[in-house]
Short mmCIF file of C-alpha atoms in Angstrom, two decimals:
data_model
loop_
_atom_site.label_atom_id
_atom_site.label_comp_id
_atom_site.label_asym_id
_atom_site.label_seq_id
_atom_site.Cartn_x
_atom_site.Cartn_y
_atom_site.Cartn_z
CA MET A 160 0.00 0.00 0.00
CA SER A 161 1.29 3.45 -0.78
CA GLY A 162 0.12 7.00 -1.21
CA THR A 163 -0.22 6.97 -4.94
CA ALA A 164 1.13 3.76 -6.36
CA ASP A 165 -2.10 1.94 -5.60
CA VAL A 166 -4.37 4.82 -6.46
CA ARG A 167 -6.56 2.93 -8.82
CA ALA A 168 -10.05 3.57 -9.94
CA PRO A 169 -12.48 0.69 -10.45
CA ALA A 170 -11.55 -1.17 -13.59
CA GLY A 171 -13.71 -1.35 -16.67
CA ALA A 172 -16.74 0.72 -17.45
CA TRP A 173 -17.79 3.52 -15.08
CA PRO A 174 -20.19 1.60 -12.82
CA SER A 175 -23.29 2.89 -11.11
CA GLY A 176 -23.06 4.78 -7.80
CA ARG A 177 -23.37 2.17 -5.11
CA ALA A 178 -21.34 -0.48 -6.94
CA ALA A 179 -18.58 2.02 -7.68
CA VAL A 180 -18.41 3.24 -4.12
CA SER A 181 -18.22 -0.34 -2.88
CA GLU A 182 -15.37 -1.07 -5.25
CA LEU A 183 -13.57 2.11 -4.29
CA PHE A 184 -13.99 1.12 -0.65
CA HIS A 185 -12.37 -2.23 -1.39
CA LEU A 186 -9.47 -0.60 -3.22
CA HIS A 187 -8.82 2.45 -1.08
CA TYR A 188 -10.25 2.22 2.42
CA ARG A 189 -7.06 1.05 4.13
CA ARG A 190 -4.87 3.52 2.24
CA LEU A 191 -7.18 6.41 3.07
CA VAL A 192 -7.25 5.48 6.74
CA GLY A 193 -3.46 5.53 6.59
CA LEU A 194 -3.52 9.00 5.05
CA ALA A 195 -5.98 10.27 7.66
CA VAL A 196 -3.92 8.82 10.52
CA LEU A 197 -0.93 10.79 9.27
CA LEU A 198 -3.02 13.95 9.56
CA VAL A 199 -5.14 13.40 12.68
CA ASP A 200 -2.97 11.04 14.77
CA ASP A 201 -5.60 8.60 16.00
CA ARG A 202 -7.22 5.78 14.08
CA GLU A 203 -10.73 6.24 15.39
CA SER A 204 -10.93 9.83 14.12
CA ALA A 205 -9.20 8.75 10.93
CA GLU A 206 -11.83 6.09 10.24
CA ASP A 207 -14.61 8.61 10.87
CA VAL A 208 -13.03 11.02 8.42
CA VAL A 209 -12.67 8.32 5.75
CA GLN A 210 -16.23 7.09 6.22
CA ASP A 211 -17.44 10.70 5.90
CA ALA A 212 -15.50 10.86 2.64
CA PHE A 213 -17.18 7.77 1.21
CA GLU A 214 -20.60 9.08 2.22
CA ALA A 215 -19.83 12.43 0.58
CA LEU A 216 -18.62 10.65 -2.54
CA TYR A 217 -21.85 8.68 -2.74
CA ARG A 218 -23.90 11.85 -2.39
CA SER A 219 -21.89 13.64 -5.07
CA TYR A 220 -21.35 10.67 -7.34
CA GLY A 221 -23.70 11.88 -10.07
CA ARG A 222 -21.58 14.99 -10.55
CA LEU A 223 -18.33 13.10 -11.14
CA HIS A 224 -17.42 12.28 -14.68
CA ASP A 225 -14.68 9.69 -14.47
CA PRO A 226 -13.29 7.12 -12.06
CA GLN A 227 -10.03 8.98 -11.43
CA ALA A 228 -12.01 12.02 -10.32
CA ALA A 229 -13.62 9.85 -7.66
CA VAL A 230 -10.25 8.84 -6.25
CA THR A 231 -9.05 12.44 -6.20
CA TYR A 232 -12.33 13.47 -4.59
CA LEU A 233 -11.82 10.89 -1.84
CA ASN A 234 -8.25 12.05 -1.21
CA ARG A 235 -9.33 15.67 -0.96
CA CYS A 236 -12.27 14.87 1.27
CA VAL A 237 -9.96 12.99 3.63
CA VAL A 238 -7.45 15.85 3.69
CA ASN A 239 -10.17 18.47 4.26
CA GLY A 240 -12.01 16.31 6.78
CA SER A 241 -8.82 15.72 8.73
CA ARG A 242 -8.02 19.43 8.78
CA SER A 243 -11.52 20.23 10.04
CA ARG A 244 -11.19 17.58 12.71
CA LEU A 245 -7.92 19.02 13.92
CA ARG A 246 -9.22 22.57 13.94
CA ARG A 247 -12.21 21.56 15.99
CA ARG A 248 -9.99 19.99 18.55
CA GLY A 249 -8.76 23.52 19.06
CA THR A 250 -5.23 22.54 19.81
CA GLU A 251 -2.67 20.57 17.98
CA ARG A 252 -1.47 17.38 19.48
CA ALA A 253 1.75 17.91 21.36
CA TYR A 254 4.10 15.04 20.88
CA VAL A 255 6.96 14.60 23.26
CA LEU A 256 9.98 13.90 21.16
CA PRO A 257 12.57 11.51 22.48
CA GLU A 258 15.69 13.03 23.98
CA ALA A 259 18.66 12.90 21.66
CA GLY A 260 20.45 10.45 23.92
CA LEU A 261 17.58 7.99 23.80
CA ALA A 262 17.22 8.13 20.04
CA PRO A 263 18.71 5.51 17.73
CA SER A 264 22.41 5.78 17.10
CA ALA A 265 23.90 7.00 13.83
CA GLU A 266 24.68 3.42 12.85
CA THR A 267 21.09 2.39 13.06
CA VAL A 268 19.79 5.46 11.26
CA GLY A 269 19.43 3.71 7.96
CA VAL A 270 16.14 2.26 6.94
CA ASP A 271 15.26 0.49 10.15
CA HIS A 272 12.04 0.64 12.06
CA GLY A 273 13.49 2.85 14.79
CA GLU A 274 14.18 5.65 12.37
CA HIS A 275 10.73 5.34 10.87
CA ALA A 276 9.13 5.73 14.26
CA GLU A 277 11.32 8.68 15.17
CA LEU A 278 10.69 10.40 11.87
CA VAL A 279 6.95 9.88 12.10
CA ALA A 280 6.96 11.25 15.65
CA ALA A 281 8.94 14.25 14.43
CA VAL A 282 6.47 14.81 11.58
CA PHE A 283 3.55 14.61 14.03
CA ALA A 284 5.26 17.22 16.19
CA LEU A 285 5.47 19.75 13.36
CA PRO A 286 3.03 22.69 13.29
CA ARG A 287 -0.19 21.68 11.56
CA ARG A 288 0.42 23.40 8.24
CA GLN A 289 3.97 22.08 7.92
CA ARG A 290 2.78 18.61 8.72
CA GLU A 291 0.05 18.81 6.08
CA VAL A 292 2.57 19.91 3.48
CA VAL A 293 4.93 17.07 4.39
CA VAL A 294 2.17 14.43 4.24
CA LEU A 295 0.79 15.69 0.94
CA ARG A 296 4.26 15.86 -0.55
CA TYR A 297 5.76 12.62 0.69
CA PHE A 298 2.70 10.41 1.03
CA LEU A 299 0.46 11.61 -1.79
CA ASP A 300 3.37 12.71 -4.00
CA LEU A 301 1.64 15.97 -4.83
CA THR A 302 3.52 18.81 -6.48
CA GLU A 303 3.91 22.21 -4.81
CA GLU A 304 1.29 23.54 -7.17
CA GLN A 305 -1.19 20.85 -6.21
CA ILE A 306 -0.49 21.23 -2.50
CA ALA A 307 -1.07 24.97 -2.75
CA GLN A 308 -4.37 24.33 -4.48
CA TRP A 309 -5.52 21.69 -1.99
CA LEU A 310 -4.61 23.71 1.08
CA GLY A 311 -5.83 27.00 -0.32
CA VAL A 312 -2.49 28.75 0.11
CA SER A 313 0.04 30.23 -2.27
CA ARG A 314 2.86 28.23 -3.79
CA GLY A 315 5.34 30.43 -1.94
CA SER A 316 3.65 29.51 1.31
CA VAL A 317 3.98 25.82 0.49
CA LYS A 318 7.68 26.28 -0.24
CA ARG A 319 8.12 28.11 3.04
CA HIS A 320 6.30 25.46 5.09
CA ALA A 321 8.17 22.64 3.33
CA SER A 322 11.49 24.34 3.89
CA ARG A 323 10.81 24.92 7.59
CA ALA A 324 9.59 21.37 8.01
CA THR A 325 12.61 19.80 6.37
CA ALA A 326 14.93 22.06 8.36
CA ALA A 327 13.26 20.94 11.59
CA LEU A 328 13.39 17.29 10.55
CA HIS A 329 17.05 17.57 9.53
CA LYS A 330 17.78 19.01 12.94
CA ARG A 331 16.06 16.06 14.59
CA MET A 332 18.07 13.62 12.49
CA GLU A 333 21.31 15.39 13.38
CA ALA A 334 20.36 15.19 17.04
CA TRP A 335 19.97 11.41 16.71
CA ALA A 336 23.32 11.14 14.94
CA MET B 1060 16.10 12.92 -3.84
CA SER B 1061 17.92 13.49 -0.55
CA ARG B 1062 18.32 10.91 2.14
CA LEU B 1063 15.76 12.73 4.25
CA ASP B 1064 13.26 12.69 1.38
CA THR B 1065 13.68 8.96 0.94
CA ALA B 1066 13.48 8.28 4.65
CA LEU B 1067 10.41 10.49 5.06
CA ALA B 1068 8.52 8.86 2.23
CA ALA B 1069 9.36 5.40 3.56
CA ALA B 1070 8.46 6.30 7.14
CA LEU B 1071 5.11 7.84 6.24
CA HIS B 1072 4.17 4.92 4.03
CA THR B 1073 5.16 2.45 6.71
CA GLU B 1074 3.11 4.30 9.32
CA ALA B 1075 0.11 4.52 7.00
CA ASP B 1076 0.44 0.87 6.04
CA GLN B 1077 0.44 -0.17 9.67
CA ALA B 1078 -2.60 1.97 10.42
CA GLY B 1079 -4.40 0.60 7.37
CA GLN B 1080 -3.60 -3.00 8.25
CA ALA B 1081 -4.97 -2.53 11.76
CA VAL B 1082 -8.39 -1.63 10.39
CA ASP B 1083 -11.29 -4.01 10.88
CA VAL B 1084 -12.50 -3.87 7.29
CA THR B 1085 -15.64 -5.90 7.87
CA ARG B 1086 -16.83 -3.54 10.58
CA ALA B 1087 -15.86 -0.53 8.48
CA ARG B 1088 -17.71 -1.89 5.46
CA LEU B 1089 -20.86 -2.32 7.56
CA ALA B 1090 -20.52 1.24 8.87
CA VAL B 1091 -20.10 2.66 5.37
CA GLU B 1092 -23.00 0.57 4.02
CA ALA B 1093 -25.19 1.93 6.82
CA ARG B 1094 -24.22 5.48 5.88
CA LEU B 1095 -25.03 4.83 2.21
CA ASP B 1096 -28.36 3.33 3.26
CA ARG B 1097 -29.15 6.53 5.14
CA VAL B 1098 -28.30 8.59 2.06
CA ASP B 1099 -30.63 6.37 -0.04
CA HIS B 1100 -33.31 6.69 2.59
CA ARG B 1101 -33.07 10.49 2.56
CA ARG B 1102 -33.18 10.49 -1.24
CA ARG B 1103 -36.33 8.35 -1.26
CA GLY B 1104 -37.79 10.69 1.33
CA ARG B 1105 -37.14 13.64 -0.92
CA VAL B 1106 -38.89 11.92 -3.84
CA TRP B 1107 -42.01 11.52 -1.72
CA LEU B 1108 -41.69 15.08 -0.51
CA VAL B 1109 -42.15 16.51 -4.01
CA PRO B 1110 -45.92 15.90 -4.31
CA LEU B 1111 -46.26 16.79 -0.64
CA ALA B 1112 -44.46 20.07 -1.24
CA VAL B 1113 -46.68 20.83 -4.23
CA ALA B 1114 -49.80 20.16 -2.17
CA THR B 1115 -48.45 22.27 0.69
CA ALA B 1116 -47.62 25.12 -1.65
CA ALA B 1117 -51.13 24.99 -3.12
CA ALA B 1118 -52.63 25.05 0.37
CA ALA B 1119 -50.40 27.97 1.29
CA VAL B 1120 -51.60 29.93 -1.74
CA VAL B 1121 -55.19 29.35 -0.65
CA VAL B 1122 -54.40 30.48 2.88
CA VAL B 1123 -52.63 33.59 1.66
CA VAL B 1124 -55.54 34.50 -0.61
CA LEU B 1125 -58.05 33.97 2.18
CA ALA B 1126 -55.97 35.98 4.59
CA GLY B 1127 -55.49 38.78 2.10
CA ARG B 1128 -57.96 40.99 3.87
CA ASP B 1129 -55.73 41.01 6.92
CA LEU B 1130 -52.50 41.77 5.09
CA HIS B 1131 -51.96 45.05 6.86
CA GLN B 1132 -52.34 43.48 10.24
CA ALA B 1133 -48.94 42.63 11.73
CA ARG B 1134 -48.33 38.95 12.32
CA PRO B 1135 -47.48 38.02 15.92
CA LEU B 1136 -43.88 37.00 16.47
CA PRO B 1137 -43.20 33.35 17.28
CA PRO B 1138 -43.72 33.02 21.03
CA THR B 1139 -40.64 30.85 21.48
CA HIS B 1140 -38.27 33.70 20.72
CA PRO B 1141 -37.52 36.78 22.72
CA SER B 1142 -39.41 39.91 21.91
CA PRO B 1143 -37.26 42.45 20.16
CA THR B 1144 -35.87 45.14 22.37
CA GLY B 1145 -36.62 48.73 21.65
CA GLN B 1146 -33.03 49.84 21.27
CA THR B 1147 -32.17 51.64 18.08
CA PHE B 1148 -28.70 52.19 16.77
CA THR B 1149 -27.09 54.17 13.98
CA LEU B 1150 -24.28 52.85 11.82
CA ALA B 1151 -20.73 53.99 12.33
CA ARG B 1152 -19.11 55.87 9.47
CA ASP B 1153 -16.93 52.81 8.94
CA PRO B 1154 -19.03 49.97 10.41
CA PHE B 1155 -16.73 47.08 9.50
CA LEU B 1156 -14.00 45.09 11.20
CA THR B 1157 -10.60 46.61 10.56
CA ASN B 1158 -7.54 44.78 9.28
CA ALA B 1159 -6.16 45.10 12.80
CA ASP B 1160 -9.31 43.41 14.17
CA MET B 1161 -8.83 40.54 11.73
CA HIS B 1162 -5.20 40.21 12.74
CA SER B 1163 -6.18 40.18 16.40
CA LEU B 1164 -8.70 37.44 15.70
CA GLY B 1165 -5.96 35.45 14.02
CA TRP B 1166 -7.76 35.63 10.68
CA GLU B 1167 -5.24 36.09 7.87
CA VAL B 1168 -7.37 38.37 5.70
CA VAL B 1169 -7.40 42.02 4.71
CA ARG B 1170 -10.08 44.31 3.38
CA ASP B 1171 -10.77 44.10 -0.32
CA GLU B 1172 -12.61 47.37 -0.81
CA GLY B 1173 -13.15 47.04 -4.53
CA THR B 1174 -14.84 43.66 -4.58
CA ALA B 1175 -18.52 43.01 -4.07
CA PRO B 1176 -19.38 40.03 -1.86
CA PRO B 1177 -20.14 36.94 -3.92
CA GLN B 1178 -23.27 34.84 -3.84
CA LEU B 1179 -23.03 33.41 -0.34
CA SER B 1180 -24.79 30.10 -0.64
CA PRO B 1181 -28.10 28.79 -1.95
CA CYS B 1182 -29.22 28.87 1.68
CA VAL B 1183 -28.23 32.43 2.51
CA GLN B 1184 -29.72 35.13 0.35
CA ASP B 1185 -27.71 38.30 0.01
CA PRO B 1186 -28.43 40.18 3.26
CA ARG B 1187 -28.70 43.41 1.30
CA THR B 1188 -32.06 42.09 0.04
CA TRP B 1189 -33.46 41.55 3.55
CA GLY B 1190 -35.34 44.82 3.61
CA ALA B 1191 -33.05 46.92 5.80
CA ALA B 1192 -33.24 50.70 5.71
CA GLU B 1193 -29.46 50.80 5.28
CA SER B 1194 -27.24 47.94 4.08
CA ARG B 1195 -23.45 47.87 3.87
CA ALA B 1196 -21.16 45.05 2.78
CA LEU B 1197 -17.43 44.43 2.70
CA THR B 1198 -15.31 41.55 1.46
CA TYR B 1199 -12.00 40.45 2.94
CA ARG B 1200 -9.45 38.39 1.04
CA GLY B 1201 -6.73 36.08 2.27
CA ILE B 1202 -3.32 37.65 2.73
CA PRO B 1203 -1.24 36.51 -0.27
CA GLY B 1204 1.14 33.80 0.79
CA HIS B 1205 -0.77 32.99 3.96
CA SER B 1206 -4.34 32.14 3.21
CA SER B 1207 -6.91 31.93 0.44
CA ALA B 1208 -9.81 32.28 2.85
CA ALA B 1209 -12.67 34.62 2.07
CA VAL B 1210 -14.72 36.60 4.57
CA ASP B 1211 -17.82 38.67 3.88
CA GLU B 1212 -19.32 41.09 6.36
CA PHE B 1213 -22.75 42.70 6.14
CA VAL B 1214 -24.09 45.41 8.41
CA LEU B 1215 -27.81 46.13 8.24
CA ARG B 1216 -29.80 48.86 9.98
CA PHE B 1217 -33.53 48.30 10.08
CA GLY B 1218 -36.19 50.88 10.87
CA ASP B 1219 -36.94 49.16 14.16
CA ALA B 1220 -36.05 46.11 16.18
CA THR B 1221 -39.11 44.16 14.99
CA GLY B 1222 -37.98 44.40 11.37
CA ALA B 1223 -34.50 43.23 12.34
CA HIS B 1224 -35.94 40.36 14.36
CA ARG B 1225 -38.09 39.22 11.44
CA ALA B 1226 -35.09 39.29 9.09
CA LEU B 1227 -33.09 37.13 11.45
CA LEU B 1228 -35.98 34.69 11.89
CA ALA B 1229 -36.37 34.42 8.11
CA ALA B 1230 -32.66 33.64 7.76
CA TRP B 1231 -32.98 31.03 10.48
CA GLN B 1232 -35.92 29.36 8.71
CA ARG B 1233 -34.01 29.26 5.43
CA LEU B 1234 -30.89 27.79 6.99
CA ARG B 1235 -32.88 25.25 8.95
CA SER B 1236 -34.71 23.98 5.90
CA CYS B 1237 -31.78 24.09 3.52
CA SER B 1238 -29.51 21.05 3.48
CA MET B 1239 -26.91 22.74 1.29
CA THR B 1240 -25.62 25.15 3.90
CA LEU B 1241 -23.15 22.64 5.12
CA ASP B 1242 -22.63 19.51 3.10
CA ASP B 1243 -22.94 17.27 6.07
CA PRO B 1244 -25.30 18.46 8.79
CA THR B 1245 -23.94 15.85 11.18
CA ASN B 1246 -20.57 17.51 10.86
CA ARG B 1247 -21.69 20.65 12.63
CA PRO B 1248 -20.09 21.20 16.00
CA ALA B 1249 -23.44 22.25 17.40
CA PRO B 1250 -27.01 22.08 16.18
CA LEU B 1251 -28.21 25.08 14.26
CA SER B 1252 -29.96 27.16 16.84
CA LEU B 1253 -31.33 30.60 17.40
CA GLY B 1254 -30.73 32.00 20.81
CA SER B 1255 -29.79 35.03 22.79
CA THR B 1256 -26.24 35.75 23.88
CA THR B 1257 -24.62 38.10 26.30
CA VAL B 1258 -23.44 40.34 23.50
CA SER B 1259 -26.53 40.38 21.30
CA ASP B 1260 -30.29 40.02 21.57
CA GLU B 1261 -30.24 37.07 19.20
CA ALA B 1262 -27.57 35.11 17.40
CA LEU B 1263 -27.70 32.43 14.75
CA ILE B 1264 -24.57 30.41 14.23
CA ALA B 1265 -24.00 27.72 11.58
CA GLN B 1266 -20.41 26.68 11.22
CA GLY B 1267 -18.56 23.47 10.71
CA GLY B 1268 -16.63 21.27 8.36
CA THR B 1269 -17.87 20.42 4.91
CA SER B 1270 -16.97 17.57 2.64
CA ARG B 1271 -16.62 19.90 -0.31
CA PRO B 1272 -13.28 19.68 -2.07
CA ASP B 1273 -13.14 23.46 -2.43
CA ALA B 1274 -13.62 24.43 1.22
CA SER B 1275 -13.02 22.51 4.39
CA VAL B 1276 -14.95 24.92 6.57
CA PHE B 1277 -17.91 27.16 5.98
CA ALA B 1278 -19.54 29.40 8.55
CA VAL B 1279 -22.51 31.72 8.67
CA ARG B 1280 -22.97 33.87 11.76
CA ILE B 1281 -25.81 36.32 12.17
CA ALA B 1282 -26.47 38.47 15.22
CA ARG B 1283 -29.10 41.07 16.08
CA GLN B 1284 -28.99 43.84 18.62
CA GLY B 1285 -31.97 46.16 18.61
CA ASN B 1286 -32.52 47.30 15.04
CA LEU B 1287 -29.06 46.15 13.87
CA VAL B 1288 -28.31 42.86 12.11
CA VAL B 1289 -24.74 41.84 11.33
CA VAL B 1290 -23.73 38.88 9.18
CA LEU B 1291 -20.28 37.33 8.94
CA THR B 1292 -19.51 34.44 6.60
CA ASP B 1293 -16.19 32.79 5.95
CA THR B 1294 -14.58 29.72 4.48
CA ASP B 1295 -11.70 29.06 6.79
CA PHE B 1296 -12.10 30.33 10.33
CA PRO B 1297 -14.19 28.20 12.67
CA THR B 1298 -14.20 29.54 16.19
CA ASP B 1299 -15.45 28.17 19.46
CA ARG B 1300 -16.46 31.69 20.49
CA PRO B 1301 -18.69 32.80 17.60
CA ALA B 1302 -20.99 34.92 19.79
CA TRP B 1303 -17.99 36.82 21.10
CA VAL B 1304 -16.76 37.42 17.55
CA MET B 1305 -20.20 38.77 16.66
CA GLY B 1306 -19.98 41.07 19.67
CA ILE B 1307 -16.88 42.59 18.10
CA VAL B 1308 -18.69 42.95 14.78
CA LEU B 1309 -21.55 44.78 16.55
CA ASP B 1310 -19.06 46.89 18.46
CA ARG B 1311 -17.54 48.14 15.22
CA ALA B 1312 -20.91 48.56 13.51
CA SER B 1313 -22.41 51.14 15.83
CA PRO B 1314 -20.98 53.81 18.11
CA GLU B 1315 -23.97 53.50 20.46
CA TYR B 1316 -23.43 49.76 20.82
CA ARG B 1317 -19.76 50.37 21.51
CA ALA B 1318 -20.65 52.79 24.26
CA ARG B 1319 -22.87 50.19 25.98
CA HIS B 1320 -20.98 46.96 25.31
CA PRO B 1321 -17.29 47.68 24.81
CA VAL B 1322 -15.49 44.57 23.60
CA ASN B 1323 -11.79 44.04 24.05
CA VAL B 1324 -9.92 42.38 21.22
CA CYS B 1325 -6.69 41.32 22.74
CA PHE B 1326 -6.50 37.58 23.06
CA VAL B 1327 -3.96 37.09 20.29
CA GLY B 1328 -2.93 40.68 19.78
CA PRO B 1329 0.48 42.10 20.50
CA GLN B 1330 -0.73 43.66 23.77
CA PRO B 1331 -1.77 41.57 26.76
CA CYS B 1332 -5.41 41.71 27.80
CA PRO B 1333 -5.98 44.34 30.46
CA THR B 1334 -6.99 42.96 33.81
CA PRO B 1335 -10.65 43.75 34.53
#
C-alpha cells in the first residue's frame, strides 16, 4: 500500500453509484485510513473522516465524470475532513519527542524501524500546516502547485512550510546522529 | 532525492500501512454501508416530498388569498423567541471590522474594498435584500502567501427592532430547511440554533466542516442587537467563540453599541489583555 502507487479507480466501465463506491472502498479504504492517521494522529478519528469521505462521494457521485475524479475526490475529502477535525480539537497534538540520547544511534539510522518511528513522531510534532505539506508531498506525491491548491495557500507559502519542516526534521536527524 | 526525502517517504508509508492493516475492514464496510443506506433513505424521502411540497404550496396559496384581507395586520412573532428590544442604533461611518481586528482574531485576511461580496450560498440570500433601511457590505481576502480564505461582512440597519428580528428569523428558517448550507449536517459542532447571547439580543450560528473539495470549513454567523443585524460568513475560520466574535462585529458597527458593550480584542494581539 502506498500513497499513490495503488491509487486505482475501479476497472472497466464507469459503474453505477453504489457499486462504484463499494469497489472504491475495497481498493482504497485502508490507504485512506493511513492518510488520515498521518493527519489526525488517531485511528478512530481517521476512520470517521474516511467514512465521511465515502458518504460524501456517494452523495456527489452523479456529478463526477470519471473514475479517477472519484479517487481524487476521496483524497481531498480525507485531507479536508482531517483538517476540520484538527481545527475543531482547538489545539494541535503535542508530541513529546525523544531526547537525543535515547534516540537511535547513527549506525542504526538507515532504513530500520526505529528511524521510521522517530521520523513519524517528528512529523507529528510539526506545526499543523507544515505537517500537512509534508504528508501531501511525501505520502500523496503531490507537487507544490497541487499542495497549494488543496490547502488553499500560495505556492510560496507551500515552499516556506516545506522548507521549515525539512529544516526541523534535519535538525532532529542530526540530534539522533 | 535526498536521504531525508527517501526516509520520510518510507516512514510515512510504513506508518500509513500499519494503520491501514490494523483496520477491521468488515466492521468498516458495515458502517459505510449503513451510511449509504441513510443517504438512499433520505433520497427516497425527498422523492415523496415533491408531491407533498406541491400540495403544501397549493394550500399555502389558498391560505394567503383567504388571509389577504388582513395583510396590513402585523403577524405576531413566534412566542418561542424573545421579543425584540426597543433599542435603536445608527451605523458607524466605517461599520466594518478593521484589518487590525482581523489580525487580532488570528484571521489572515485584509479588506478588499473594490470587490462586491459573492453569492453566499443557496441557503443564505444576500443580506442586502433583507429589507433593511441601510445595508453595507465588505469583502476580505486572504493575505497573499498565507491564506486563500474569504470573509464577507454585512451590516444592516432596520427601521426598528421588529424588522431586524423578522429578518433574522427568516434567515434562520431558510438555513434550517436548507440542506446545502453545510454539506454534512452531522458535521456541525453544534445544532443550528437561534438563541440570545450576552453580546446580542439574538444570534444564529452555523459553522462546521464540509466535505466539499473546495472548502473545508464554511460558517454563517448572524447576530441582532436592537434594530441592527450583522452577518459574517467565511470559508476558513471556525471559532469556538462565535458569539464573542459577533460582539466585536456589533461593536464596530455602531458607536452606540460600543458605548454600551465595549469589547476588548486582545487575546492574540500584540498587547496583553488588560486585567478587569
